[in-house]
Coordinates of N, CA, C and O and ligand atoms in Angstrom, one line a residue:
M1432 N 0.9 -1.3 0.1 CA 0.1 -0.1 0.1 C 1.0 1.2 0.1 O 1.7 1.4 0.7
A1433 N 0.6 2.5 -0.9 CA 1.4 3.4 -1.1 C 1.0 4.3 0.3 O -0.2 4.4 0.7
I1434 N 1.9 4.8 1.1 CA 2.0 5.4 1.9 C 2.1 6.9 1.7 O 3.2 7.3 1.2
P1435 N 1.2 8.1 1.8 CA 1.5 9.3 1.5 C 2.6 9.6 1.9 O 3.2 9.5 3.2
S1436 N 3.4 10.6 1.4 CA 4.9 10.9 1.5 C 4.8 11.8 2.9 O 5.9 11.9 3.9
S1437 N 3.9 12.4 3.2 CA 3.8 13.3 3.9 C 3.5 12.6 5.6 O 3.6 13.1 6.3
F1438 N 3.4 11.5 5.7 CA 3.3 10.8 7.0 C 4.7 10.2 7.2 O 5.0 10.1 8.7
W1439 N 6.0 10.9 6.6 CA 7.0 10.0 6.6 C 8.2 11.4 6.9 O 8.8 11.3 5.8
P1440 N 8.1 12.3 7.7 CA 8.8 13.3 7.5 C 10.4 13.3 7.7 O 11.0 14.2 7.3
Q1441 N 11.0 12.0 8.2 CA 12.2 11.9 8.3 C 13.0 12.1 7.0 O 14.2 12.5 6.9
E1442 N 12.2 12.0 5.9 CA 12.7 12.0 4.8 C 13.4 13.4 4.5 O 14.7 13.7 3.9
A1443 N 12.6 14.5 5.1 CA 12.8 15.7 5.1 C 14.4 15.8 5.8 O 15.4 16.7 5.4
A1444 N 14.3 15.3 6.7 CA 15.3 15.5 7.8 C 16.6 14.9 7.1 O 17.8 15.4 7.3
V1445 N 16.3 13.6 6.4 CA 17.7 13.3 6.0 C 18.4 14.0 4.8 O 19.3 14.1 4.8
A1446 N 17.3 14.8 3.9 CA 17.9 15.5 3.0 C 18.6 16.9 3.6 O 19.4 17.5 3.0
G1447 N 18.5 17.0 5.0 CA 18.9 18.2 5.8 C 18.6 19.5 5.3 O 19.5 20.6 5.4
K1448 N 17.8 19.6 4.8 CA 16.9 20.9 4.7 C 15.3 20.8 4.7 O 14.7 19.9 4.7
R1449 N 15.0 21.8 4.8 CA 13.6 22.4 5.3 C 12.6 22.5 4.0 O 13.1 22.8 3.2
D1450 N 11.6 22.1 4.2 CA 10.4 22.1 3.3 C 9.4 23.0 3.8 O 8.7 22.8 4.3
V1451 N 10.1 24.3 3.2 CA 9.0 25.7 3.5 C 7.7 25.3 2.6 O 6.9 26.4 3.2
Q1452 N 7.4 24.7 1.9 CA 6.5 24.7 1.1 C 5.0 24.1 2.2 O 4.4 24.2 2.2
K1453 N 5.7 22.5 2.4 CA 4.8 22.1 3.6 C 4.5 22.7 4.8 O 3.6 22.4 5.3
V1454 N 5.9 23.0 5.3 CA 5.7 23.4 7.0 C 6.5 24.7 6.7 O 7.6 25.1 6.9
P1455 N 5.7 26.1 6.3 CA 6.1 27.4 6.4 C 6.9 28.0 7.3 O 7.7 28.8 7.4
Y1456 N 6.1 27.3 8.6 CA 6.8 28.2 9.6 C 7.2 26.8 10.8 O 6.4 26.1 11.2
V1457 N 8.0 26.8 11.3 CA 8.3 26.1 12.9 C 9.3 26.8 13.6 O 10.2 27.4 13.3
A1458 N 9.0 26.8 15.0 CA 9.8 27.3 15.9 C 9.9 26.4 17.2 O 8.8 26.1 17.5
L1459 N 11.1 26.8 17.9 CA 10.9 26.3 19.4 C 10.8 27.9 20.1 O 11.6 28.2 20.2
Y1460 N 9.4 27.9 20.9 CA 9.3 29.0 21.0 C 8.5 29.0 22.5 O 7.3 28.2 22.4
D1461 N 8.8 29.7 23.5 CA 7.2 29.6 24.7 C 7.1 28.0 25.2 O 5.9 28.0 25.5
G1462 N 8.0 27.4 25.3 CA 7.6 25.9 25.9 C 7.1 25.3 24.8 O 6.5 24.0 25.3
R1463 N 6.8 25.7 23.5 CA 6.6 24.7 22.8 C 7.3 24.8 21.4 O 7.9 25.5 21.0
L1464 N 7.0 23.4 20.9 CA 7.6 22.9 19.3 C 6.5 23.5 18.6 O 5.2 22.7 18.9
Q1465 N 6.4 24.5 17.9 CA 4.9 25.1 17.3 C 5.1 25.4 15.7 O 6.4 25.5 15.3
G1466 N 4.3 25.3 14.9 CA 4.5 25.7 13.7 C 3.3 25.6 12.6 O 1.9 25.7 13.3
V1467 N 3.5 25.9 11.5 CA 2.1 26.2 10.5 C 2.4 25.0 9.4 O 3.8 25.1 9.0
V1468 N 1.7 24.5 9.3 CA 1.8 23.4 8.3 C 0.5 23.2 7.1 O -0.5 23.6 7.5
S1469 N 1.0 23.4 5.8 CA 0.2 23.3 4.8 C -0.7 22.4 4.9 O -0.1 21.2 5.3
S1470 N -2.1 22.4 4.4 CA -2.8 21.2 4.1 C -2.2 20.8 2.6 O -1.9 21.4 1.8
G1471 N -2.5 19.3 2.8 CA -2.0 18.3 1.4 C -3.1 18.9 0.3 O -3.0 18.8 -0.7
S1472 N -4.3 18.8 0.6 CA -5.4 19.1 -0.1 C -5.8 20.5 -0.9 O -6.3 20.6 -1.6
D1473 N -5.5 21.6 0.2 CA -6.1 22.8 0.1 C -5.1 23.9 0.1 O -4.8 24.0 1.4
I1474 N -4.7 24.5 -0.7 CA -3.4 25.4 -0.8 C -3.9 27.0 0.3 O -3.3 27.6 0.7
E1475 N -5.2 26.9 0.1 CA -5.6 28.0 0.9 C -5.9 27.6 2.5 O -6.1 28.7 3.3
R1476 N -5.5 26.8 2.7 CA -5.9 26.1 4.4 C -4.3 25.9 4.6 O -3.6 25.0 4.4
V1477 N -4.1 26.3 6.1 CA -2.8 26.0 6.8 C -3.7 25.3 8.2 O -4.6 25.8 8.7
Y1478 N -2.6 24.5 8.7 CA -2.6 24.0 10.3 C -1.8 24.7 11.0 O -0.7 24.8 10.8
V1479 N -2.5 24.8 12.2 CA -1.6 25.5 13.5 C -1.3 24.4 14.4 O -2.5 23.9 14.7
S1480 N 0.0 24.0 14.6 CA 0.3 22.7 15.5 C 1.1 23.1 16.4 O 2.3 23.7 16.0
F1481 N 1.1 22.6 17.6 CA 2.0 22.4 18.6 C 2.3 21.1 19.4 O 1.2 20.5 20.1
F1482 N 3.6 21.0 19.9 CA 3.6 20.1 21.1 C 4.1 21.3 22.5 O 4.9 22.0 21.9
E1483 N 3.8 20.6 23.3 CA 4.2 21.3 24.5 C 5.5 20.4 25.3 O 5.5 19.3 25.3
A1484 N 6.5 21.5 25.5 CA 7.6 20.7 26.2 C 7.4 20.1 27.6 O 6.3 20.6 28.2
G1485 N 7.8 18.8 27.9 CA 7.7 18.2 29.2 C 6.5 17.3 29.1 O 6.6 16.4 29.1
S1486 N 5.4 18.1 29.1 CA 4.0 17.1 29.1 C 4.0 16.4 27.5 O 3.3 15.3 27.7
L1487 N 4.4 17.1 26.6 CA 4.3 16.5 24.9 C 2.7 16.5 24.5 O 2.5 15.6 23.9
D1488 N 2.0 17.4 25.5 CA 0.8 17.2 25.2 C 0.8 18.1 23.6 O 1.8 18.8 23.5
Y1489 N -0.4 17.9 22.8 CA -0.3 18.4 21.5 C -1.6 18.9 21.1 O -2.6 18.8 21.6
Y1490 N -1.6 19.7 20.0 CA -2.9 20.1 19.5 C -2.7 20.9 18.2 O -1.5 21.0 17.7
C1491 N -3.8 20.8 17.2 CA -3.5 20.7 15.8 C -4.7 21.7 15.6 O -6.0 21.2 15.8
S1492 N -5.1 22.8 14.9 CA -6.3 23.3 14.5 C -6.1 24.2 13.2 O -4.7 24.4 12.6
T1493 N -6.8 24.5 12.4 CA -6.8 25.1 11.4 C -6.6 26.6 11.4 O -6.8 27.0 12.8
N1494 N -6.4 27.3 10.5 CA -6.3 28.7 10.6 C -7.4 29.4 11.2 O -7.3 30.7 11.4
N1495 N -8.6 28.8 10.8 CA -9.9 29.6 11.4 C -10.5 29.1 12.8 O -11.4 29.1 13.4
N1496 N -9.0 28.3 13.5 CA -9.0 27.9 15.0 C -10.2 26.8 15.0 O -10.5 26.8 15.8
R1497 N -10.4 25.9 13.9 CA -11.1 25.0 14.0 C -10.4 23.7 14.4 O -9.4 23.4 13.8
P1498 N -10.9 22.7 15.3 CA -9.8 21.4 15.9 C -9.8 20.7 14.1 O -10.4 20.5 13.3
C1499 N -8.5 20.4 14.3 CA -7.8 19.4 13.0 C -8.5 18.1 13.0 O -8.8 17.3 13.9
G1500 N -9.2 17.4 11.8 CA -10.1 16.5 11.9 C -9.3 15.3 12.0 O -9.5 13.9 12.2
G1501 N -7.9 15.6 11.9 CA -7.0 14.5 11.8 C -6.3 13.8 13.4 O -5.6 12.9 13.6
L1502 N -7.0 14.7 13.9 CA -6.6 14.1 15.8 C -7.5 13.3 16.3 O -8.6 13.6 16.5
R1503 N -6.9 11.9 16.3 CA -8.1 11.2 16.8 C -7.0 10.3 17.8 O -7.0 9.0 17.7
G1504 N -6.9 10.9 19.1 CA -6.3 10.3 20.2 C -4.6 10.1 19.9 O -3.9 9.3 20.8
S1505 N -4.3 10.6 18.6 CA -2.9 10.4 18.3 C -2.5 11.7 17.4 O -3.6 12.2 16.9
P1506 N -1.1 12.0 17.4 CA -0.9 13.3 16.7 C -1.4 12.7 15.4 O -1.0 11.9 14.7
C1507 N -1.7 14.1 14.6 CA -2.2 13.9 13.3 C -1.0 13.9 12.2 O 0.0 14.2 12.8
K1508 N -1.0 14.0 11.0 CA 0.0 14.3 10.0 C 0.6 15.6 10.0 O 2.1 15.6 9.8
H1509 N 0.0 16.6 10.5 CA 0.4 17.9 10.4 C 1.6 18.0 11.7 O 2.6 18.4 11.5
L1510 N 1.4 17.3 12.5 CA 2.0 17.1 13.8 C 3.6 16.4 13.5 O 4.5 16.7 14.1
M1511 N 3.4 15.4 12.7 CA 4.2 14.6 12.4 C 5.2 15.4 11.7 O 6.4 15.2 11.6
S1512 N 4.7 16.0 10.8 CA 5.2 16.8 9.4 C 6.2 18.0 10.2 O 7.2 18.4 10.1
L1513 N 5.5 18.5 11.4 CA 6.1 19.5 12.1 C 7.4 19.1 12.7 O 8.3 19.8 12.8
V1514 N 7.4 17.9 13.3 CA 8.6 17.2 14.3 C 9.6 17.2 13.2 O 11.0 17.3 13.6
G1515 N 9.2 16.5 12.2 CA 10.5 16.2 10.9 C 11.0 17.4 10.5 O 12.1 17.3 10.3
E1516 N 10.0 18.6 10.3 CA 10.4 19.7 10.0 C 11.4 20.3 11.1 O 12.2 21.3 10.8
A1517 N 10.8 20.1 12.2 CA 11.7 20.8 13.5 C 13.0 20.1 13.6 O 14.2 20.5 13.5
A1518 N 13.1 18.8 13.4 CA 14.2 18.0 13.2 C 15.5 18.5 12.2 O 16.5 18.7 12.5
A1519 N 14.9 18.5 11.1 CA 15.8 19.4 9.9 C 16.1 20.6 10.1 O 17.3 20.8 9.7
E1520 N 15.4 21.5 10.7 CA 15.9 22.8 11.2 C 16.8 22.8 12.4 O 18.1 23.7 12.3
Y1521 N 16.8 22.3 13.2 CA 17.3 22.5 14.6 C 18.3 21.3 14.9 O 19.2 21.6 15.7
G1522 N 17.9 20.1 14.3 CA 18.6 18.8 14.6 C 18.0 17.9 15.6 O 16.9 18.7 16.3
L1523 N 18.0 16.7 15.6 CA 17.1 15.8 16.9 C 17.5 16.1 18.0 O 16.4 16.3 19.0
E1524 N 18.8 16.3 18.2 CA 19.1 16.3 19.8 C 18.3 17.7 20.4 O 17.9 17.6 21.8
P1525 N 18.8 18.8 19.6 CA 18.1 20.1 20.3 C 16.5 20.1 20.3 O 16.0 20.5 21.5
V1526 N 16.0 19.5 19.4 CA 14.3 19.4 19.4 C 14.3 18.2 20.9 O 13.1 18.7 21.6
A1527 N 14.5 17.6 21.0 CA 14.7 16.8 22.1 C 14.9 17.2 23.3 O 14.1 17.1 24.5
R1528 N 15.8 17.9 23.4 CA 16.4 18.8 24.6 C 15.0 19.6 24.8 O 14.8 19.8 26.3
F1529 N 14.7 20.5 24.0 CA 14.1 21.4 24.2 C 12.7 21.0 24.8 O 11.9 21.2 25.6
L1530 N 12.2 19.8 24.1 CA 11.0 19.1 24.6 C 10.9 18.2 25.9 O 10.0 18.2 26.2
R1531 N 12.1 18.4 26.6 CA 12.6 17.6 27.8 C 12.1 16.2 27.9 O 11.4 15.7 28.5
L1532 N 12.4 15.4 26.5 CA 12.2 14.1 26.3 C 13.3 13.4 27.4 O 14.3 13.5 27.8
P1533 N 12.4 12.4 28.1 CA 13.1 11.2 29.0 C 14.1 10.4 28.5 O 14.0 10.4 27.0
G1534 N 15.3 9.7 29.1 CA 16.0 9.0 28.7 C 17.3 9.8 27.8 O 17.3 11.0 28.1
D1535 N 18.0 8.8 27.4 CA 19.2 9.3 26.5 C 18.8 9.7 25.3 O 18.9 9.0 24.1
I1536 N 18.8 11.3 24.8 CA 18.5 11.4 23.8 C 19.6 11.5 22.8 O 19.4 11.7 21.3
T1537 N 21.0 11.1 22.9 CA 21.9 11.3 22.0 C 21.8 9.8 21.5 O 22.4 9.6 20.2
A1538 N 20.9 9.0 21.7 CA 20.7 7.9 20.9 C 19.6 7.9 19.9 O 19.5 6.9 19.3
L1539 N 19.2 8.9 19.8 CA 18.1 9.0 18.8 C 18.8 9.2 17.2 O 19.9 9.8 17.1
K1540 N 18.1 8.3 16.7 CA 19.0 8.2 15.2 C 18.3 9.0 13.8 O 18.8 9.3 13.3
N1541 N 17.0 9.1 14.2 CA 16.2 9.7 13.3 C 14.8 10.1 13.8 O 14.3 9.7 15.3
V1542 N 13.9 10.9 13.0 CA 12.5 11.5 13.4 C 11.9 10.3 14.0 O 11.0 10.6 15.2
S1543 N 11.6 9.1 13.4 CA 10.7 8.1 13.7 C 11.2 7.8 15.1 O 10.5 7.5 16.1
D1544 N 12.4 7.5 15.6 CA 13.0 7.6 17.2 C 12.3 8.8 17.9 O 12.0 8.6 19.0
L1545 N 12.6 9.7 17.3 CA 11.9 11.2 18.1 C 10.7 10.8 18.4 O 10.3 11.0 19.4
M1546 N 9.6 10.3 17.2 CA 8.2 10.4 17.5 C 8.0 9.5 18.6 O 6.9 9.5 19.5
R1547 N 8.6 7.9 18.2 CA 8.3 7.4 19.4 C 8.8 7.7 20.9 O 7.7 7.5 21.8
R1548 N 9.4 8.5 21.1 CA 9.6 9.0 22.5 C 8.6 10.1 22.7 O 8.5 10.6 24.0
M1549 N 8.0 10.6 21.8 CA 7.0 11.8 22.1 C 5.7 11.3 22.4 O 4.7 11.9 22.3
S1550 N 5.5 10.0 22.3 CA 4.3 9.3 22.6 C 3.3 9.3 23.8 O 2.4 8.7 23.8
S1551 N 4.0 10.0 24.7 CA 3.4 9.8 26.0 C 2.5 11.1 26.2 O 1.6 11.0 27.2
G1552 N 2.4 12.2 25.2 CA 1.5 13.2 25.6 C 0.1 12.8 24.9 O 0.0 11.7 24.3
S1553 N -0.8 13.6 25.4 CA -2.4 13.4 24.6 C -2.5 15.0 24.4 O -2.1 15.8 24.5
Q1554 N -3.7 14.8 23.7 CA -4.5 15.8 23.1 C -4.9 17.0 24.2 O -5.4 16.7 25.0
T1555 N -4.1 18.2 24.1 CA -4.9 19.3 25.0 C -5.9 20.3 24.0 O -6.3 20.1 23.3
K1556 N -6.7 20.6 25.1 CA -7.7 21.2 24.5 C -7.4 23.3 24.7 O -8.1 23.9 24.1
D1557 N -6.1 23.1 24.9 CA -5.7 24.6 25.3 C -5.7 25.1 23.4 O -5.1 24.6 22.2
P1558 N -6.4 26.3 23.5 CA -6.5 26.8 22.1 C -5.3 27.1 21.7 O -4.6 27.5 22.2
A1559 N -5.3 27.4 20.4 CA -3.6 27.7 19.5 C -3.5 28.7 19.6 O -2.9 29.2 18.7
G1560 N -3.9 30.0 20.5 CA -3.8 31.1 20.1 C -2.6 31.8 20.3 O -2.4 32.7 19.4
Q1561 N -1.9 31.5 21.2 CA -0.5 32.0 21.1 C 0.1 31.6 19.7 O 0.8 32.7 19.1
V1562 N 0.2 30.6 19.5 CA 1.2 30.2 17.8 C 0.2 30.9 17.0 O 1.2 31.5 16.0
F1563 N -1.3 30.9 16.9 CA -1.8 31.6 16.0 C -1.3 33.1 15.9 O -1.3 33.5 14.9
S1564 N -1.2 33.9 16.8 CA -0.8 35.1 16.8 C 0.6 35.6 16.3 O 0.7 36.4 15.6
R1565 N 1.5 34.2 16.6 CA 2.9 34.2 16.0 C 2.5 34.1 14.4 O 3.2 34.6 13.5
F1566 N 1.5 33.1 14.1 CA 1.1 32.9 12.8 C 0.9 34.2 12.1 O 1.2 34.5 10.9
L1567 N 0.1 35.0 12.5 CA -0.4 36.1 11.7 C 0.5 37.5 11.5 O 0.8 37.9 11.0
N1568 N 1.4 37.3 12.6 CA 2.8 37.9 12.3 C 3.8 37.4 11.4 O 4.0 38.2 10.5
Y1569 N 3.8 36.0 11.2 CA 4.4 35.5 10.0 C 3.8 36.0 8.9 O 4.2 36.3 7.7
L1570 N 2.2 36.1 8.8 CA 1.6 36.4 7.5 C 1.9 37.9 7.3 O 2.2 38.2 6.1
R1571 N 2.1 38.7 8.2 CA 2.3 40.0 7.7 C 3.7 40.2 7.4 O 3.9 41.0 6.2
Y1572 N 4.8 39.0 7.6 CA 5.9 39.2 7.1 C 6.0 38.8 5.5 O 6.6 39.4 4.7
L1573 N 5.4 37.8 5.3 CA 5.0 37.2 3.8 C 4.6 38.4 3.0 O 5.2 38.8 2.0
E1574 N 3.7 39.2 3.4 CA 3.2 40.4 2.7 C 4.4 41.3 2.6 O 4.5 42.0 1.3
L1575 N 5.1 41.8 3.6 CA 6.2 42.6 3.4 C 7.2 42.1 2.5 O 7.9 42.9 2.3
A1576 N 7.2 40.8 2.5 CA 8.3 39.9 1.8 C 8.3 40.4 0.0 O 8.8 40.1 -0.8
G1577 N 6.8 41.0 0.0 CA 6.6 41.2 -1.5 C 7.4 42.0 -2.3 O 7.2 42.3 -3.2
E1578 N 7.4 43.3 -1.3 CA 8.7 44.4 -1.9 C 9.9 44.2 -1.5 O 10.1 43.5 -0.2
P1579 N 10.9 44.3 -2.2 CA 12.3 44.6 -1.8 C 12.7 45.0 -0.6 O 12.1 46.4 -0.5
A1580 N 13.0 44.6 0.4 CA 13.3 45.1 1.8 C 15.0 44.8 2.6 O 15.2 43.3 2.2
Q1581 N 15.0 45.3 3.7 CA 16.0 44.5 4.4 C 15.4 43.4 5.1 O 14.2 43.0 5.1
P1582 N 16.3 42.3 5.0 CA 15.8 41.1 5.6 C 15.6 41.0 7.0 O 16.0 42.1 7.8
L1583 N 14.4 40.6 7.6 CA 13.9 40.6 8.8 C 14.6 39.6 9.7 O 14.5 38.6 9.4
P1584 N 15.0 39.9 10.6 CA 15.7 38.9 11.8 C 14.9 37.8 12.0 O 15.4 36.7 12.0
E1585 N 13.6 38.0 12.1 CA 12.7 37.1 12.5 C 12.5 36.0 11.5 O 12.1 35.1 11.7
M1586 N 12.7 36.5 10.2 CA 12.7 35.4 9.3 C 13.9 34.6 9.0 O 13.9 33.6 8.0
S1587 N 14.7 34.5 9.9 CA 16.1 33.6 9.7 C 15.6 32.4 9.6 O 16.5 31.5 9.3
W1588 N 14.2 31.7 10.2 CA 14.3 30.4 9.9 C 14.1 29.9 8.5 O 13.8 29.0 8.1
F1589 N 14.0 30.9 7.7 CA 13.8 30.6 6.3 C 15.3 30.3 5.5 O 15.1 30.2 4.8
V1590 N 16.3 30.8 6.2 CA 17.5 30.5 5.7 C 18.3 29.4 5.4 O 18.2 28.6 7.0
Ligands
ZN1234 ZN1 -3.4 18.1 11.8

């Protein structure tokens, strides 16, 4: 059976570079691994996803703040993509350290290892408001990027 490549974010990590089409925004910020993940089917839609450091609780919602339909007792494919892109951006160990994963994080070999260690969290009802407001800032930067301007330091995750 063919499995959609978006289910296997480790490919992006192996390539060693970010896929900004699929995951335009990823950040380790405010105790959360958070980001914005493009919908696979609708280019107008994005998902706002996060994992909390420590508890590893997670949440995913659309840009209209509707709960993601892919959340059914386990992280959806957006959250998996987010982890893969975070690993590509920051590296496995820094992401594991930020999330305060238990055990020996130097033994992590790939994103699948990382995801396995992150399975202790559960879906939180916490609205994604914080992530969402940063996402709106991000959209503002996208509009700014339409005209030639000085590089913005906040955009450094694109480099
Ligand atoms: Zn989702």
